Coordinates of C-alpha atoms in Angstrom, one line a residue:
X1 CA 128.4 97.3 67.6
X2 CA 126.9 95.8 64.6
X3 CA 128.1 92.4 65.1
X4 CA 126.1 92.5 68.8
X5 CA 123.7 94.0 67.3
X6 CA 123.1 91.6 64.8
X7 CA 123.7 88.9 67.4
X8 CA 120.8 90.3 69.6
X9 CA 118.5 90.6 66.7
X10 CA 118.6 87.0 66.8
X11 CA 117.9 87.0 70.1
X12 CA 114.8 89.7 69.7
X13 CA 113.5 87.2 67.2
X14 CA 112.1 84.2 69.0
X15 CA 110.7 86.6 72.0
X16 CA 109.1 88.2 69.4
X17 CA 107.2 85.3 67.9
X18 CA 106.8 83.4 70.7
X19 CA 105.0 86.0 73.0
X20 CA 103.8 88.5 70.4
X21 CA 102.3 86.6 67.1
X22 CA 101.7 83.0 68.4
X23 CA 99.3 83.9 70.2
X24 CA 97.1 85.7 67.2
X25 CA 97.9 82.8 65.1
X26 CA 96.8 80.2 67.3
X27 CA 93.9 81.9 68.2
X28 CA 93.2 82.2 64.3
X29 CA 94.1 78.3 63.6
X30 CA 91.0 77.4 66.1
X31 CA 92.7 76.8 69.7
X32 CA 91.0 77.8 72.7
X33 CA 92.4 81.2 74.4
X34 CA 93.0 79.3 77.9
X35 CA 95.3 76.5 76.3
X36 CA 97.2 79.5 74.4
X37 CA 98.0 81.2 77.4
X38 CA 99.1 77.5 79.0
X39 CA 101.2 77.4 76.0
X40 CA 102.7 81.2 75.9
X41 CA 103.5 80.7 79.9
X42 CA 105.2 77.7 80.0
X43 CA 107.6 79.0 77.3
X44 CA 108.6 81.9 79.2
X45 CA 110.4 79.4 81.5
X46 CA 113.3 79.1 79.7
X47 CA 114.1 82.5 79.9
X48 CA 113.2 82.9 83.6
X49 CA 115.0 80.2 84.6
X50 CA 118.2 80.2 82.3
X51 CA 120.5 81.2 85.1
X52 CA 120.2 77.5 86.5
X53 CA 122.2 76.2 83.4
X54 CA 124.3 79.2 82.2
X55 CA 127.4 78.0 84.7
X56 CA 127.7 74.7 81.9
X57 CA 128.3 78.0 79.5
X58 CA 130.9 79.7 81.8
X59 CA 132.5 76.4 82.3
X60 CA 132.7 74.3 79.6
X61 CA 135.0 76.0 77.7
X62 CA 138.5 75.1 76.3
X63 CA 141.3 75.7 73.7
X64 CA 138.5 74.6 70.5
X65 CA 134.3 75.2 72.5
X66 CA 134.4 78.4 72.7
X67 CA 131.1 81.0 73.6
X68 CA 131.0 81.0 69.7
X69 CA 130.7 77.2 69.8
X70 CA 128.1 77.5 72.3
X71 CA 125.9 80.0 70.0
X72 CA 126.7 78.3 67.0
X73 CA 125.2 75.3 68.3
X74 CA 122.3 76.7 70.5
X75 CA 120.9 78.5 67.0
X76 CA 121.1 75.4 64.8
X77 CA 119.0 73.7 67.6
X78 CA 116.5 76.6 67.3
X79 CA 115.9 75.9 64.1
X80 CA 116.0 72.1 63.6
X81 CA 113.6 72.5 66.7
X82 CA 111.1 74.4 64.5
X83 CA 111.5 72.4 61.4
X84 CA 108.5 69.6 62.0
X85 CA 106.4 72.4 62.9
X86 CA 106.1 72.5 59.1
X87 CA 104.0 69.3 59.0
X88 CA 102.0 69.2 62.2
X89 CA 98.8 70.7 63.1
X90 CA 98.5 72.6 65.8
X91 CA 94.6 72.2 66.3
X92 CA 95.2 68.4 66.9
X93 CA 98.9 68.2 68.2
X94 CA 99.2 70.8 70.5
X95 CA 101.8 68.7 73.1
X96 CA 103.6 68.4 70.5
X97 CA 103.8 71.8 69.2
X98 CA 104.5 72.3 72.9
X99 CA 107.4 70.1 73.0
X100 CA 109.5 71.6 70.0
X101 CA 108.7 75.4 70.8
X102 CA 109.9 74.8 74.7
X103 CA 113.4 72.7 73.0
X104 CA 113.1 76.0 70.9
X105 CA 112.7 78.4 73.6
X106 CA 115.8 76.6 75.7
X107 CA 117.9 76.8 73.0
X108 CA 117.6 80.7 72.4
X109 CA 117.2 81.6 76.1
X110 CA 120.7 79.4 75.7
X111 CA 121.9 81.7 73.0
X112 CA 121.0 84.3 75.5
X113 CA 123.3 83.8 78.1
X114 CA 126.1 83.0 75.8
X115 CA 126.3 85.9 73.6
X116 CA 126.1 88.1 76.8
X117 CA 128.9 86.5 78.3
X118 CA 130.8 86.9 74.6
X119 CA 129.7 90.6 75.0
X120 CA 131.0 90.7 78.5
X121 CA 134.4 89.0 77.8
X122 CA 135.2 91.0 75.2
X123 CA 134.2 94.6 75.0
X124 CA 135.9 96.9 76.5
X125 CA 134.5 98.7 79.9
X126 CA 134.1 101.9 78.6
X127 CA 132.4 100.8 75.2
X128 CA 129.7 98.9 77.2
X129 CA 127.4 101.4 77.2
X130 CA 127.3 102.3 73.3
X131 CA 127.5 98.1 72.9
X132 CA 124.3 97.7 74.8
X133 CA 122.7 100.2 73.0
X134 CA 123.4 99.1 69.9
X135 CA 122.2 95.4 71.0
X136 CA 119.2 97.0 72.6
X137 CA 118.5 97.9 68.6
X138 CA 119.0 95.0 67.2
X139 CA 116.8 92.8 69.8
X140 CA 113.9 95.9 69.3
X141 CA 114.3 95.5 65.8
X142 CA 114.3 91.5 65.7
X143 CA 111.5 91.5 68.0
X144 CA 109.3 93.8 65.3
X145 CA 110.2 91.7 62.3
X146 CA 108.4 88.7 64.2
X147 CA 106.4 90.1 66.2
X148 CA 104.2 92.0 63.5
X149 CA 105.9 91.4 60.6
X150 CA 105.5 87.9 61.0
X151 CA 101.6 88.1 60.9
X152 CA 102.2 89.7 57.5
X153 CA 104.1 86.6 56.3
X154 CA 102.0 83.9 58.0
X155 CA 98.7 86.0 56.4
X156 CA 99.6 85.6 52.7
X157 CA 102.2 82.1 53.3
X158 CA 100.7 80.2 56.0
X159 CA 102.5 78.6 59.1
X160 CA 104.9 77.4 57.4
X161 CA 105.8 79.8 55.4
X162 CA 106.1 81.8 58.4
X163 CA 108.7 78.7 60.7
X164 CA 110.5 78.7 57.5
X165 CA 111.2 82.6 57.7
X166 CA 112.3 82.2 61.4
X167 CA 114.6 79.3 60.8
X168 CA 116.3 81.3 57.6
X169 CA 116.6 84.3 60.2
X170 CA 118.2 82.4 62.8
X171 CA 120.6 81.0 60.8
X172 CA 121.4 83.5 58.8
X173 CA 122.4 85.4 62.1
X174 CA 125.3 82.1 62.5
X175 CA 126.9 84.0 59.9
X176 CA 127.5 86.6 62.5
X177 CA 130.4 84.0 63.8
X178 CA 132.4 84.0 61.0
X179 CA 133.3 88.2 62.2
X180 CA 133.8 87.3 66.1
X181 CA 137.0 86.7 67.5
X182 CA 136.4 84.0 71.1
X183 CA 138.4 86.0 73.8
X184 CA 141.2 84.7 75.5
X185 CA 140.9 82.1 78.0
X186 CA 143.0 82.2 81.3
X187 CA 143.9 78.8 81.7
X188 CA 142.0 77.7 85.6
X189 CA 143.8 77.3 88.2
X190 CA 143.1 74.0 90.0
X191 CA 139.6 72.6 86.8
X192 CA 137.3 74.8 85.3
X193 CA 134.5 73.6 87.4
X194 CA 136.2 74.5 90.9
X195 CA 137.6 77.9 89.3
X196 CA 133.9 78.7 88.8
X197 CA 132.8 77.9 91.8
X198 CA 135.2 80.1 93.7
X199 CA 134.6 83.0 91.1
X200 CA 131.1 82.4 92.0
X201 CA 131.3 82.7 95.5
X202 CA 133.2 85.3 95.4
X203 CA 131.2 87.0 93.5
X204 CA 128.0 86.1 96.1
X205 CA 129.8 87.4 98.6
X206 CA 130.7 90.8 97.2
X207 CA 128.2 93.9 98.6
X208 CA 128.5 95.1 95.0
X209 CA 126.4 91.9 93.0
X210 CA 123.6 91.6 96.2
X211 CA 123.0 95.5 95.5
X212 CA 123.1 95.1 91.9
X213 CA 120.0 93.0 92.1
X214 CA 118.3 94.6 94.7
X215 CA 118.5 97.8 92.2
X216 CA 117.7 95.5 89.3
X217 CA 114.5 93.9 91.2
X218 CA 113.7 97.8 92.0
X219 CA 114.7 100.5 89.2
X220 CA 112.3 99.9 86.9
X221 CA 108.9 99.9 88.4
X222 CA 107.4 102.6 87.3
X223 CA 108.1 101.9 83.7
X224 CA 107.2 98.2 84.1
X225 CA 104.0 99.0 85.3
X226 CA 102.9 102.2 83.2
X227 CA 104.3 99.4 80.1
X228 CA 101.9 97.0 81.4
X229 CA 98.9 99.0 81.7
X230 CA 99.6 101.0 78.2
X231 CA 97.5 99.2 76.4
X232 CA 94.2 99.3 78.6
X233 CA 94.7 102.7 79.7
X234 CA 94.7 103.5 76.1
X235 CA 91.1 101.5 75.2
X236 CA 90.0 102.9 78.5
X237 CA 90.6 106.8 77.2
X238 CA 89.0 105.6 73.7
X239 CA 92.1 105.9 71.8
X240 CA 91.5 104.2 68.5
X241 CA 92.6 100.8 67.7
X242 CA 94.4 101.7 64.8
X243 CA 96.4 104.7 66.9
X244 CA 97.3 102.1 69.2
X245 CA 98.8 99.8 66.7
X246 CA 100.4 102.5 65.1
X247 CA 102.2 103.7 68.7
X248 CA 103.4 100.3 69.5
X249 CA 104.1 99.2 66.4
X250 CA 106.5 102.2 65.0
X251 CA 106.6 105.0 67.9
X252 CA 108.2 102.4 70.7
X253 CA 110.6 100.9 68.5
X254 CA 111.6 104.2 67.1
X255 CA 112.1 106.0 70.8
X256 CA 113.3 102.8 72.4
X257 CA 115.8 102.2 70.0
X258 CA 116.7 106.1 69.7
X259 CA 117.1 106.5 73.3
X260 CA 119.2 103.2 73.6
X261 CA 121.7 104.1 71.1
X262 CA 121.9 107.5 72.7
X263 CA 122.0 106.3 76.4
X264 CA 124.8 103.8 76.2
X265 CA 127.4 106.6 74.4
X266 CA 126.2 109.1 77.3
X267 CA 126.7 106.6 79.7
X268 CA 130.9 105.8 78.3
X269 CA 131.2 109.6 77.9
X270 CA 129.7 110.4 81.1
X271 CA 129.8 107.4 83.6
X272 CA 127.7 104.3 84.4
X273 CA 126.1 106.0 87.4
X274 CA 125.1 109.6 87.2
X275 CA 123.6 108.3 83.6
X276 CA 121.4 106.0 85.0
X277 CA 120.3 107.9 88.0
X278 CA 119.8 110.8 85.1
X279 CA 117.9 108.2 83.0
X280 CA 116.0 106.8 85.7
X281 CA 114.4 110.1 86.9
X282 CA 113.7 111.1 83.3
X283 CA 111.2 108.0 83.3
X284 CA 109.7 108.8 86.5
X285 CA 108.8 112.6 85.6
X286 CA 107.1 111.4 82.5
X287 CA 105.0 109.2 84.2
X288 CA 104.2 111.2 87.4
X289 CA 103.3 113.5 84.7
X290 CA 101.5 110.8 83.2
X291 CA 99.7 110.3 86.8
X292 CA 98.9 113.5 88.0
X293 CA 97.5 113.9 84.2
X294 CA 95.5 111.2 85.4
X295 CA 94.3 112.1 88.2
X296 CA 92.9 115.4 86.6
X297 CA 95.5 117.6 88.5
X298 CA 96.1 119.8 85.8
X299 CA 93.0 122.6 84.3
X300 CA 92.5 120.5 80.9
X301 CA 91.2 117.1 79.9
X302 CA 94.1 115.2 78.6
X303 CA 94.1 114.8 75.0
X304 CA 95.3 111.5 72.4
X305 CA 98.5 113.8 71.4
X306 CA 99.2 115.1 75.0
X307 CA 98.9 110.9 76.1
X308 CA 100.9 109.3 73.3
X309 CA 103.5 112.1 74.0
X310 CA 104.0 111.3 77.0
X311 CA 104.2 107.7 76.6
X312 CA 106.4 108.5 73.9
X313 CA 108.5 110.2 76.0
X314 CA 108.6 107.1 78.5
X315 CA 109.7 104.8 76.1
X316 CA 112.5 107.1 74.9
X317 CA 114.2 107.3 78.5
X318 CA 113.6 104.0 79.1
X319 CA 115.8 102.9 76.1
X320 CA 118.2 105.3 77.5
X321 CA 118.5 104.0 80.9
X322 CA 118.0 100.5 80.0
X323 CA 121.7 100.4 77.6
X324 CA 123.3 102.6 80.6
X325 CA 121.9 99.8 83.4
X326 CA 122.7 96.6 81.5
X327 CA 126.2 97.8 81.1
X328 CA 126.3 99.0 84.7
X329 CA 125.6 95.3 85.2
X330 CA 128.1 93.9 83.1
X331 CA 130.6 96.4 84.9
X332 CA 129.2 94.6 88.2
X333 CA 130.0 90.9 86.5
X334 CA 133.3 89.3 86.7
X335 CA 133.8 87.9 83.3
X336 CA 134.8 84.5 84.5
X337 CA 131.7 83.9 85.5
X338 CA 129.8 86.1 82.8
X339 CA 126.8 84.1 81.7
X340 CA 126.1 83.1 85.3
X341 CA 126.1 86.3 87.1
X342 CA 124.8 88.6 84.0
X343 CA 122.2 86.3 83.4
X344 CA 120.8 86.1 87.6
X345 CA 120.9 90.2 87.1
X346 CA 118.6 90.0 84.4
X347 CA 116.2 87.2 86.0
X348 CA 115.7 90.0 88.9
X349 CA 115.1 92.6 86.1
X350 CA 112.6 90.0 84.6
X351 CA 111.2 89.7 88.7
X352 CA 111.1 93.5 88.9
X353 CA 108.4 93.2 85.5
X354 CA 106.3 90.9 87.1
X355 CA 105.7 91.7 90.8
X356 CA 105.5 95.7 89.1
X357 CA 103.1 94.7 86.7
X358 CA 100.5 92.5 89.2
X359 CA 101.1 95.8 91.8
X360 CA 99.9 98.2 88.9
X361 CA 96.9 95.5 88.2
X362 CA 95.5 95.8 91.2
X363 CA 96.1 99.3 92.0
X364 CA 94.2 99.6 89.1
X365 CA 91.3 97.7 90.0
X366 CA 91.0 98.6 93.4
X367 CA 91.5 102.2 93.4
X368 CA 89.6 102.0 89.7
X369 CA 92.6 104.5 88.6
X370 CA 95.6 104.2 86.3
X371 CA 97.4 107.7 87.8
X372 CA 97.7 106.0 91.1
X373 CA 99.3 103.1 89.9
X374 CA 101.8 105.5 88.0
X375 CA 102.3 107.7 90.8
X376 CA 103.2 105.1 93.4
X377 CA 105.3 102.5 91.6
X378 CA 107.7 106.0 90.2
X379 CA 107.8 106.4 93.3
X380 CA 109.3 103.0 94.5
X381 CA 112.1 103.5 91.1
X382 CA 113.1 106.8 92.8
X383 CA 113.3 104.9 96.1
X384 CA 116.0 102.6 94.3
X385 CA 118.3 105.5 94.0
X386 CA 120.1 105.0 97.3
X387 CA 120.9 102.0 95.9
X388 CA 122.6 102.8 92.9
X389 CA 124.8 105.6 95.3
X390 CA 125.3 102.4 97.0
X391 CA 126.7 100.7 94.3
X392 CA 128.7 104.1 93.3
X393 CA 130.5 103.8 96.7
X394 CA 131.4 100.2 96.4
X395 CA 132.9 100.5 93.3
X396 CA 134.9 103.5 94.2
X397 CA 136.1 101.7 97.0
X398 CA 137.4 99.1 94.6
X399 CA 139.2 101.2 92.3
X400 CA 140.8 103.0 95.1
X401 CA 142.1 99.4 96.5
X402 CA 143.6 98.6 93.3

């Protein structure tokens, strides 16, 4: 747990300064804010579309390039990437700044799928859940360290002082390799390419992997969306700036990372299933709540405390359904084919924040409402339900057939 932990720290690390303090500090160094978003959106790409190359990391594998070859080499890239960032100015170089932090962002969405297919191949089914947790911890917590904290450095050190923290960080983390043991390989059958291609259509044609991304593309709306609109909701019910910092900046981390650690071991204690349908309608009462709160249901005008609670509360379940789901879907992957399959579930979790997020939008401005918003995309989480019973079925069905 604290390897993986450790591991996903370093994965928390670059997401955290890419999407969270680049932005400030570009702003500050003079760029205009529609080139920063150009910049920020085409480095999410990497991690959208790292499902397209995580078969070379499922296949290209033998007796010596291992998965800990694979993040060995994917983390020294993210650092040498970084490393003329040092000297060039972003005001006048922006394409190139562009170039290195894309070769930066493939490398770690690289990492990524590497480490999860590690995680997959070699922890056992029923410590998934208090694995993910922990991971879910250390991504939260790598995240924060360069997500704010890295304002703090770059405020008193500069730019560079700040690409020279993240490098250190990131390799640092390789250290993690020297306490992991690669898994066994089973030697293929007939080439490593063709043995992944029929595990992978195997896998395509099972009920089991089409539902789990159907349920991934689904589950979490309603948090997606009330996460989304968080932030204006609060300036829009004149919540202080320095509250909102505060909440984002300590409360989430300290919920999310409470509930995660607490969700996985519920989830091994208690199974994959009935935890995250328990999970899953914990998060949606909040926010109806949330909603109908709103929508001035209830006698009262809702207070700061009585909304910061209840987000509170949102972001606790969340991290408690979130370590049950992802090792629901590492149940649903077959390990031969780990990085591949694990990584198209979380692409559809990654769809599932974006189409939830534009549907909250525009509730939101149409409607001129943030409870309506709330109220109808719970609703389409509790709707994925049937799908997770689904699931249930299918995979009783398969440990009754073997």
């Amino acid at each position: 747990m604290i390897l993986f932990a450790w591991l996903y720290a370093s994965e928390g690390a670059p997401i955290g300064f890419i999407w969270w303090a680049l932005p400030v500090l570009l702003r500050d160094a003079g760029l205009e804010t529609p080139a920063i978003t150009s910049l920020t959106a085409l480095l999410v790409l990497p991690w959208i579309g790292k499902f397209l190359w995580a078969p070379l990391v499922d296949t290209l594998r033998t007796a010596r390039i291992g998965f800990r070859q694979w993040i060995l080499g994917a983390q020294t890239l993210m650092g040498v990437a970084l490393l003329p960032l040092l000297w060039i100015d972003p005001a006048d170089h922006l394409r190139w700044w562009m170039l290195f932090l894309l070769l930066h962002g493939f490398a770690a969405a690289t990492q990524d799928v590497a480490i999860d297919a590690l995680a997959i191949n070699s922890v056992p089914p029923s410590e998934r859940g208090s694995v993910n947790g922990a991971m879910l911890a250390g991504k939260l917590i790598g995240r924060s360290l360069f997500g704010g904290g890295s304002l703090l450095v770059a405020g008193a050190f500069g730019l560079p002082g700040l690409f020279l923290c993240v490098i250190a960080f990131v390799w640092l983390c390789m250290t993690a390799m020297l306490f992991i043991r690669e898994p066994a390989m089973t030697p293929p059958h007939d080439g490593a390419f063709a043995e992944f291609r029929r595990h992978l259509v195997l896998a395509f044609r099972q009920r089991a992997t089409w539902l789990g991304i159907a349920f991934a593309l689904t589950s979490a709306a309603g948090f997606e969306a009330a996460g989304a609109l968080a932030g204006p909701y609060f300036i829009d019910r004149s919540i202080p700036l320095e509250t909102i910092g505060r909440f984002f900046g300590l409360v989430v981390v300290v919920a999310t990372v409470g509930g995660g650690l607490l969700g996985g071991k519920l989830s091994d204690r208690f199974g994959r299933v009935p935890s995250v349908a328990a999970f899953l309608v914990g998060f949606v009462l909040v926010i109806t709540t949330a909603g109908l709160m709103d929508q001035r249901m209830f006698a009262t005008e809702p207070s700061t405390t009585a909304i910061l609670t209840l987000f509170g509360l949102m972001y606790f379940f969340y991290g408690l359904f979130i370590a049950a789901s992802y090792a629901l879907f590492m149940d649903l992957t077959n390990p031969r084919i780990g990085g591949t399959q694990f990584s198209t579930f979380m692409a559809a979790t990654n769809g599932c924040e974006s189409w939830s997020a534009a549907v909250g939008g525009r509730i939101v401005g149409e409607a001129g409402r943030y409870g309506m918003a709330f109220i109808i995309l719970s609703l389409v989480s509790l709707l994925s339900l049937p799908i997770l019973l689904a699931i249930a079925r299918v995979r009783a069905r398969r440990v009754n057939a073997d």
